[in-house]
mmCIF file of N, CA and C in Angstrom:
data_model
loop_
_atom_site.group_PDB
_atom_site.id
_atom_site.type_symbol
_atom_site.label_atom_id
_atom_site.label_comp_id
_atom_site.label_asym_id
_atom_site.label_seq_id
_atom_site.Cartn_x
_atom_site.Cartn_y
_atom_site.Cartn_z
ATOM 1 N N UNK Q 189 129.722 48.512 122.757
ATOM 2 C CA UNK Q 189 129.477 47.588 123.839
ATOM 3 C C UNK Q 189 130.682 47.537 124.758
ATOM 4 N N UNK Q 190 130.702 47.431 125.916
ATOM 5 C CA UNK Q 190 131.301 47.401 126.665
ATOM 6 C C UNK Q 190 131.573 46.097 127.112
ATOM 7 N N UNK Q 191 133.323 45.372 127.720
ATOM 8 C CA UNK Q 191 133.592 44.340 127.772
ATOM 9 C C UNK Q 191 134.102 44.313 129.126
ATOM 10 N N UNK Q 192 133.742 42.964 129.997
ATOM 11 C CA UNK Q 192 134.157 43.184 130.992
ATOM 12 C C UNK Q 192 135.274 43.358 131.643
ATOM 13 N N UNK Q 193 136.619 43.593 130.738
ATOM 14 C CA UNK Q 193 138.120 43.969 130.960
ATOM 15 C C UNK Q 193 137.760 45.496 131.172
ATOM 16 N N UNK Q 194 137.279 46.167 130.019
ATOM 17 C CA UNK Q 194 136.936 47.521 129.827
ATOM 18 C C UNK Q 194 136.499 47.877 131.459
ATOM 19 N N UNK Q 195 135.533 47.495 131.969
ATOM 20 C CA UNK Q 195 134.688 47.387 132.963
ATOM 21 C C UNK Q 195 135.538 47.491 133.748
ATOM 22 N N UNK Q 196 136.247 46.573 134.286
ATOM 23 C CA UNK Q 196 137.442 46.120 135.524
ATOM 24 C C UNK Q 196 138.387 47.254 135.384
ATOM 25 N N UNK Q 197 138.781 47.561 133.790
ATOM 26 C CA UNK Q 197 139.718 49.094 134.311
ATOM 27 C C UNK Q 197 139.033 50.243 134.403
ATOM 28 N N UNK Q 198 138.089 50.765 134.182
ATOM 29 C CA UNK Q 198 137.675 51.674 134.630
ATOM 30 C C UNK Q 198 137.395 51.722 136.007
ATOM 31 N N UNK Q 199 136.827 51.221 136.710
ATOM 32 C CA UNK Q 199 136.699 50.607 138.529
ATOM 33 C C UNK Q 199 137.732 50.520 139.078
ATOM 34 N N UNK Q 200 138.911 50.441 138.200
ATOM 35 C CA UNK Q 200 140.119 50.692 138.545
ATOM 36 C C UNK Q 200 140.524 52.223 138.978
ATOM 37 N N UNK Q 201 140.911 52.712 137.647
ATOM 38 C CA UNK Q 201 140.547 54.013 137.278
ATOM 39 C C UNK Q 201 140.302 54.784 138.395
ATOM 40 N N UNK Q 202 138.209 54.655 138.392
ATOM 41 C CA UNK Q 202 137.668 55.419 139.662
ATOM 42 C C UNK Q 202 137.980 54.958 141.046
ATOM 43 N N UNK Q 203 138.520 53.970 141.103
ATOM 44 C CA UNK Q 203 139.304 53.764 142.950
ATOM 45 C C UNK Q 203 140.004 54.839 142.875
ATOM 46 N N UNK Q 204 141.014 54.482 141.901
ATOM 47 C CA UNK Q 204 142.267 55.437 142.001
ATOM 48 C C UNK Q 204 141.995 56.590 142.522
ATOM 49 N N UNK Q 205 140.941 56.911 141.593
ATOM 50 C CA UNK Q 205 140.712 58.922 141.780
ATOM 51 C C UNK Q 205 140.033 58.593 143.155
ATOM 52 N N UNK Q 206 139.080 58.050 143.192
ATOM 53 C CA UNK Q 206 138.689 58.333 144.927
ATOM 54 C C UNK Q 206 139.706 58.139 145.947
ATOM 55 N N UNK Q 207 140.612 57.775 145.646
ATOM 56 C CA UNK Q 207 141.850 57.360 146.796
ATOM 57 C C UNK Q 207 142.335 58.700 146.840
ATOM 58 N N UNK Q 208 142.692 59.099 145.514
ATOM 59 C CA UNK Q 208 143.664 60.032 145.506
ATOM 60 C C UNK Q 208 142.689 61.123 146.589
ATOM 61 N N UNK Q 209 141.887 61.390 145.712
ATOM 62 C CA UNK Q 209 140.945 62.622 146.213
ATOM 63 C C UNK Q 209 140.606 62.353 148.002
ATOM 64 N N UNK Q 210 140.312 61.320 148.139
ATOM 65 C CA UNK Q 210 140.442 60.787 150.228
ATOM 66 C C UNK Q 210 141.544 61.887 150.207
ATOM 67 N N UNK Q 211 143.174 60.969 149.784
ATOM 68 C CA UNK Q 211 144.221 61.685 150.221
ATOM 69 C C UNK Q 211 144.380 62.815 150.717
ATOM 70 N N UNK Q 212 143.815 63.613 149.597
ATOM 71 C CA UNK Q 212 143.674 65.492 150.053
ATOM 72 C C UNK Q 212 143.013 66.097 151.088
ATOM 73 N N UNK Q 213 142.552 64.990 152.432
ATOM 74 C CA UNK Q 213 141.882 65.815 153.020
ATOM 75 C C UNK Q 213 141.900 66.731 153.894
ATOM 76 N N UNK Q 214 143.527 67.110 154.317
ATOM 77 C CA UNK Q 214 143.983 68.212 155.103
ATOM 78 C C UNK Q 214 143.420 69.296 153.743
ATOM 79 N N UNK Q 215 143.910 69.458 152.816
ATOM 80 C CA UNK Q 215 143.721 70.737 152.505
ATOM 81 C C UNK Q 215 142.041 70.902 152.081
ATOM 82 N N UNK Q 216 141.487 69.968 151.897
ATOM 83 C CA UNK Q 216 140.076 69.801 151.632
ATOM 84 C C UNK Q 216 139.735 70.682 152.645
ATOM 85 N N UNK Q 217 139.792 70.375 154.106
ATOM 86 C CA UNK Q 217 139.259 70.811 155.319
ATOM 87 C C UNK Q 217 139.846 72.485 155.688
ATOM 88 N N UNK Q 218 140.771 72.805 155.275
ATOM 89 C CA UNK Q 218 141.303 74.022 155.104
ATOM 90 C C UNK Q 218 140.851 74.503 154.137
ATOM 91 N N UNK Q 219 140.272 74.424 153.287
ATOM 92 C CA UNK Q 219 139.679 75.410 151.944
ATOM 93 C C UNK Q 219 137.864 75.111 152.197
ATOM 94 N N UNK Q 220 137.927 74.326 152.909
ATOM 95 C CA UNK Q 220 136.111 74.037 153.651
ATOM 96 C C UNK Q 220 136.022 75.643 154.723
ATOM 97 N N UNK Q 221 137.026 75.454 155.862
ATOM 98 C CA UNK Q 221 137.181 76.646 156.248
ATOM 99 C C UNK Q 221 137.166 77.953 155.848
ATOM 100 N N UNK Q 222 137.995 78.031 155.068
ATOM 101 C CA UNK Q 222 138.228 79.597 154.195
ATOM 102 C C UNK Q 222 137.030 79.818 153.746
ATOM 103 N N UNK Q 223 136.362 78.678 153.084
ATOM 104 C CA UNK Q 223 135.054 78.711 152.174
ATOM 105 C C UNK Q 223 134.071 79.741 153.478
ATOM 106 N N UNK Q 224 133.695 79.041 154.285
ATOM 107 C CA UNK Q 224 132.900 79.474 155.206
ATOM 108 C C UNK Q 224 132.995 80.638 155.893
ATOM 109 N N UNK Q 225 134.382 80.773 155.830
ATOM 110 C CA UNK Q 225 134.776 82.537 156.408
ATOM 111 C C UNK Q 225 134.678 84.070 155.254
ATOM 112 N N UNK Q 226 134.650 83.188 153.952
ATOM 113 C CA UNK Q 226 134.587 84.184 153.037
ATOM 114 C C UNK Q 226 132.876 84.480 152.961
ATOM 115 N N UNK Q 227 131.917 83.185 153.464
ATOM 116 C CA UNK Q 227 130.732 83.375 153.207
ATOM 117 C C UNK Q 227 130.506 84.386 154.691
ATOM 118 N N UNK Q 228 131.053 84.127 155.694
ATOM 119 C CA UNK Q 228 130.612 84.794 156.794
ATOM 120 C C UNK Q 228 130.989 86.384 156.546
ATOM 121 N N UNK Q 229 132.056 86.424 156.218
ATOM 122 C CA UNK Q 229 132.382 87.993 155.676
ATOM 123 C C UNK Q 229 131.348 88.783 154.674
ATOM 124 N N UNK Q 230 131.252 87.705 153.857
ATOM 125 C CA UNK Q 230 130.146 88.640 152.766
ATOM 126 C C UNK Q 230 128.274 88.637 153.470
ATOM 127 N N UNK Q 231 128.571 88.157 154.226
ATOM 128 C CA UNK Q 231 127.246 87.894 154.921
ATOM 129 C C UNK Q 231 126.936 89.151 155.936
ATOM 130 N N UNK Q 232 128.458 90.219 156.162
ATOM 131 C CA UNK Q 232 128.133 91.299 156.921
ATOM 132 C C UNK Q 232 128.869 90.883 158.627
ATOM 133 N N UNK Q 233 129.664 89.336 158.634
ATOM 134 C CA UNK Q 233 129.879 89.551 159.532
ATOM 135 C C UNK Q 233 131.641 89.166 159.542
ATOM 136 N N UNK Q 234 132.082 90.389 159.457
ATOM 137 C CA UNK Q 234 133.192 90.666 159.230
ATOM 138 C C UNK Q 234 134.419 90.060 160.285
ATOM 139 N N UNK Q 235 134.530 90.171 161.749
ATOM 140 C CA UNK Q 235 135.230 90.025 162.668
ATOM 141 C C UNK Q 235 135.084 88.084 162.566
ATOM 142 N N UNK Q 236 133.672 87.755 162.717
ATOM 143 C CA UNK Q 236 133.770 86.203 163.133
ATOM 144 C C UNK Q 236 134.199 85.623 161.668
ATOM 145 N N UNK Q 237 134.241 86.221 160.701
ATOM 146 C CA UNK Q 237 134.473 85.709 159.524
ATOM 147 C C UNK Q 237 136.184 85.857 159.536
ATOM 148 N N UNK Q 238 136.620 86.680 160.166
ATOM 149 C CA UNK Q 238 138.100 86.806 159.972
ATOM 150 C C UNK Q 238 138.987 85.640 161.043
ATOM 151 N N UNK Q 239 138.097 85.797 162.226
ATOM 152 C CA UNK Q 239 138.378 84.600 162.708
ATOM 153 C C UNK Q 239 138.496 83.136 162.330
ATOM 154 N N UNK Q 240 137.335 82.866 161.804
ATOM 155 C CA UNK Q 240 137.541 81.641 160.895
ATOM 156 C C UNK Q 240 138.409 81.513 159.861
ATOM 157 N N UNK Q 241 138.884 82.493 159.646
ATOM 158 C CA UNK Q 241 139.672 82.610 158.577
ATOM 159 C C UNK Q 241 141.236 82.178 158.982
ATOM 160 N N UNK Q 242 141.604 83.118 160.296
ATOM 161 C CA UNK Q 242 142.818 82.946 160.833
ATOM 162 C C UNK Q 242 142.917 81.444 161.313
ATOM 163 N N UNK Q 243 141.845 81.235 161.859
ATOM 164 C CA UNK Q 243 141.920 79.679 162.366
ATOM 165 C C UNK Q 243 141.892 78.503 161.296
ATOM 166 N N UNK Q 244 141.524 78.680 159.910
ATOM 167 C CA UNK Q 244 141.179 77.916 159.221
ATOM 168 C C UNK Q 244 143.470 77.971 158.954
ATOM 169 N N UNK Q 245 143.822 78.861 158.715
ATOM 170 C CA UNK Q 245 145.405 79.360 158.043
ATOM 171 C C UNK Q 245 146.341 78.091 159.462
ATOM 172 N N UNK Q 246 145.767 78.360 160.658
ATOM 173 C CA UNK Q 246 146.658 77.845 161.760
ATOM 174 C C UNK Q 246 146.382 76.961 161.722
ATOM 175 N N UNK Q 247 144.621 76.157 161.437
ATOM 176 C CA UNK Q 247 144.810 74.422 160.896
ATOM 177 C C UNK Q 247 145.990 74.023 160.039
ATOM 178 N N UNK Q 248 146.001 74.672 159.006
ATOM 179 C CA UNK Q 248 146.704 74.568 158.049
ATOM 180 C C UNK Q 248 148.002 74.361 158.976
ATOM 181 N N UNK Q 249 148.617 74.700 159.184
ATOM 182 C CA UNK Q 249 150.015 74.964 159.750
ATOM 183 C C UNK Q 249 150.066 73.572 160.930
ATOM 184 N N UNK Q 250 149.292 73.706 161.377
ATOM 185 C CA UNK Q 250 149.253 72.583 162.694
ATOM 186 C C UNK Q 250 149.000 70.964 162.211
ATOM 187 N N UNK Q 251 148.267 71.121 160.948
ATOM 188 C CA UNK Q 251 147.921 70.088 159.994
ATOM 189 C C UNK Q 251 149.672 69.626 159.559
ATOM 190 N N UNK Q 252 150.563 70.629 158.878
ATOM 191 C CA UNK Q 252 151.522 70.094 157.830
ATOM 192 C C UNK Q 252 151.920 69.836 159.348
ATOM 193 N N UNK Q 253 152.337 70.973 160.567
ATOM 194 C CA UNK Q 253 153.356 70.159 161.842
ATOM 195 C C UNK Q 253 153.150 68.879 162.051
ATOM 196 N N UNK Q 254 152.259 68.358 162.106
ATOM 197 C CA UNK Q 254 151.594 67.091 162.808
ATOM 198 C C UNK Q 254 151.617 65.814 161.390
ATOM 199 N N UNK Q 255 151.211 66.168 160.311
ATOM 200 C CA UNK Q 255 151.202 64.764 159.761
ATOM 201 C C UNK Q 255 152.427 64.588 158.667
ATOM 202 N N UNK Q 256 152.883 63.412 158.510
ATOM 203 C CA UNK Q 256 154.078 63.824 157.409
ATOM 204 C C UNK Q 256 153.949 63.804 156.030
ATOM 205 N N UNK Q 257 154.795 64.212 155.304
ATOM 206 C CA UNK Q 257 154.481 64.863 154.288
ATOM 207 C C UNK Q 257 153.865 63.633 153.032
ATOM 208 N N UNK Q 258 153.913 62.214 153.319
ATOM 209 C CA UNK Q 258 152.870 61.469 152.429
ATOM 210 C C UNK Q 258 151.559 61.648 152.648
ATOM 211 N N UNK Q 259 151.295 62.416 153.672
ATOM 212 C CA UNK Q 259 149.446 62.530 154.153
ATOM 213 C C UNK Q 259 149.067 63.446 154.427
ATOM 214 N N UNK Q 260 150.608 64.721 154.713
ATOM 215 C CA UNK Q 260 149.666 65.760 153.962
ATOM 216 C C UNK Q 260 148.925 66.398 152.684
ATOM 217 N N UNK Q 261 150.171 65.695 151.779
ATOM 218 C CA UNK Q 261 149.172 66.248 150.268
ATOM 219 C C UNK Q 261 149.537 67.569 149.658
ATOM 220 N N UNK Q 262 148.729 68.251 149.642
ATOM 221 C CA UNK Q 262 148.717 69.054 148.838
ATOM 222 C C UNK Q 262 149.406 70.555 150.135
ATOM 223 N N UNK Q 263 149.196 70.466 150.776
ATOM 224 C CA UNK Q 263 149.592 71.315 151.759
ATOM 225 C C UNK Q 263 150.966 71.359 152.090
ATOM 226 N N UNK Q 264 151.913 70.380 151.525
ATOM 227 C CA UNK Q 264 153.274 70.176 150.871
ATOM 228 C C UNK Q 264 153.960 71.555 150.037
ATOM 229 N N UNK Q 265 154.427 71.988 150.453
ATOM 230 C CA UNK Q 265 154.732 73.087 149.336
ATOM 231 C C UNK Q 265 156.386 73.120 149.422
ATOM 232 N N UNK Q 266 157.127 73.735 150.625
ATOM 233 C CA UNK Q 266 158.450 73.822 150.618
ATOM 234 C C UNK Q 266 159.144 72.519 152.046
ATOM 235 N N UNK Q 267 159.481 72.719 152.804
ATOM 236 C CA UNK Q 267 160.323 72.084 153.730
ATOM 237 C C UNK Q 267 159.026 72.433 154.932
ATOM 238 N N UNK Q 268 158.797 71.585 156.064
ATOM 239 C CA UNK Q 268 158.153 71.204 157.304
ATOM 240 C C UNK Q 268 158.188 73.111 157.430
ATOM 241 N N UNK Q 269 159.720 73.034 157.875
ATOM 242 C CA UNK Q 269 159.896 74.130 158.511
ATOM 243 C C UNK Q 269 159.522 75.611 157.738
ATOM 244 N N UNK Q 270 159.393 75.593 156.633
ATOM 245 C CA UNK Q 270 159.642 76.340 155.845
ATOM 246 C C UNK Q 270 157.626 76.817 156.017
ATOM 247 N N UNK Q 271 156.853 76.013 155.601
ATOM 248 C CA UNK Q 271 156.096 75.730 155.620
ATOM 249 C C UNK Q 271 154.677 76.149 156.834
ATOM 250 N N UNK Q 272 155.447 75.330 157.782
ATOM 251 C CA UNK Q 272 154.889 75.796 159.086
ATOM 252 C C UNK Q 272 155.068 76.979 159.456
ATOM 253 N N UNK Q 273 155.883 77.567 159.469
ATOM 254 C CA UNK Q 273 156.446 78.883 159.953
ATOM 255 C C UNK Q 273 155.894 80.033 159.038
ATOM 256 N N UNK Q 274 156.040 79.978 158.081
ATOM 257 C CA UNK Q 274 155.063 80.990 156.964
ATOM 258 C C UNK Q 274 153.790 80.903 157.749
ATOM 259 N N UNK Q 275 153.066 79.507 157.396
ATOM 260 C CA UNK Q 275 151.536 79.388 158.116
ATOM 261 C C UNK Q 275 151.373 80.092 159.306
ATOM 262 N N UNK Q 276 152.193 79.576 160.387
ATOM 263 C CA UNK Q 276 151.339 80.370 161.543
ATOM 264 C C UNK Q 276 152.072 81.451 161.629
ATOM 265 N N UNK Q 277 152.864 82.334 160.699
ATOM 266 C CA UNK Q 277 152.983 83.844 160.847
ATOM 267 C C UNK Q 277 151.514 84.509 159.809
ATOM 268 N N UNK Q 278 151.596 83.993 158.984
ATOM 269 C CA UNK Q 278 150.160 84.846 158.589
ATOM 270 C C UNK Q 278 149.094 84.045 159.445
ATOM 271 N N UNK Q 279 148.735 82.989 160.170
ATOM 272 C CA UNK Q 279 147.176 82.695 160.668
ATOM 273 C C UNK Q 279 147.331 83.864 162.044
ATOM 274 N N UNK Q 280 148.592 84.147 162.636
ATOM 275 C CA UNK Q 280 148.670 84.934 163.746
ATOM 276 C C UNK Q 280 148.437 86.368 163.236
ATOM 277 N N UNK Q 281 149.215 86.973 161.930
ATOM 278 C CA UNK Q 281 149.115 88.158 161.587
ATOM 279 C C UNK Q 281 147.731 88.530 160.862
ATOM 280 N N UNK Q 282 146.457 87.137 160.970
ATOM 281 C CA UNK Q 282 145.424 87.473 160.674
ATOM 282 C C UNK Q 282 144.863 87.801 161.702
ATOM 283 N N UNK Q 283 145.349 87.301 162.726
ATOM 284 C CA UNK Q 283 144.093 87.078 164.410
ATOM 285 C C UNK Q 283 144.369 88.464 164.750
ATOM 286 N N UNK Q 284 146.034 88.828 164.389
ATOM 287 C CA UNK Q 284 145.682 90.104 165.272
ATOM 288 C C UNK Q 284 145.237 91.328 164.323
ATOM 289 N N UNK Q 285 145.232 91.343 163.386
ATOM 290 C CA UNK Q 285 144.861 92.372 162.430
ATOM 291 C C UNK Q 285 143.128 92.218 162.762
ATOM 292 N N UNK Q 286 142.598 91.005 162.908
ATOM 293 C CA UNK Q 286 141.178 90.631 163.120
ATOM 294 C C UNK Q 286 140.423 91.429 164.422
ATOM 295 N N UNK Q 287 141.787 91.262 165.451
ATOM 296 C CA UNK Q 287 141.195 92.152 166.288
ATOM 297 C C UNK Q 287 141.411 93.913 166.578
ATOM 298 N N UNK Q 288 142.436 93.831 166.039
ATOM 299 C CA UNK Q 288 142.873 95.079 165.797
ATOM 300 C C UNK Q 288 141.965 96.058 164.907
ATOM 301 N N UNK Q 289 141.164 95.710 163.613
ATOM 302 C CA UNK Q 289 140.134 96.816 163.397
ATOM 303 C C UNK Q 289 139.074 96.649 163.897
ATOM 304 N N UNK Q 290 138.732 98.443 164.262
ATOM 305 C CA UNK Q 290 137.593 97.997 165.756
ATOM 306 C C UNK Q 290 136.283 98.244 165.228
ATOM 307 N N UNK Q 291 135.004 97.822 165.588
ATOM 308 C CA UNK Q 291 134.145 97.121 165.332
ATOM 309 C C UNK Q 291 133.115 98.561 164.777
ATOM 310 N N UNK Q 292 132.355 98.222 163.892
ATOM 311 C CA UNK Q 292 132.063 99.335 163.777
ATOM 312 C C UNK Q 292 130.638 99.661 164.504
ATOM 313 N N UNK Q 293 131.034 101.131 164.213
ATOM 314 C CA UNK Q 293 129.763 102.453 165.269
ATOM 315 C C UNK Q 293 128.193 102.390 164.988
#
């Protein structure tokens, strides 16, 4: 049987995790992206899928520039700078590699 202390901490508990889990939603929305570019790729469409892809990497990057590091979350990894600068060298070295192989015959 369950007692209503029992009750009150668990509701506890599940706030918590739903808070936490809110928290994550820069990288939520960046792995929503990727998600969708990996489906567009396997779907045969290779170029708009790479796009989404590069753009999903430069959210990322524009995400950690812009919010500070209690709200970004998980997208936290080394220093602002450290961070950002990795990001938008690969979301750029995706765009142009994206356009750079040419479309096929």
């Amino acid at each position: 049987m369950s007692t209503p202390a029992k009750d009150a901490g668990d509701n506890v508990i599940s706030l918590r995790r739903r808070r936490n889990l809110l928290a994550q939603w820069p990288i939520t929305l960046v792995l929503i992206g990727v998600a969708i570019s990996m489906v567009m790729i396997a779907a045969d469409y290779f170029r708009r899928g790479s796009i989404v892809l590069s753009a999903s990497v430069l959210l990322a990057a524009f995400l950690r520039l812009l919010l500070p590091d209690s709200d970004a979350g998980m997208l936290v990894v080394r220093s602002r700078k450290v961070d950002v600068i990795t990001l938008g060298v690969l979301g750029v070295g995706l765009t142009i590699f994206t356009f750079w192989v040419p479309p096929p015959s």
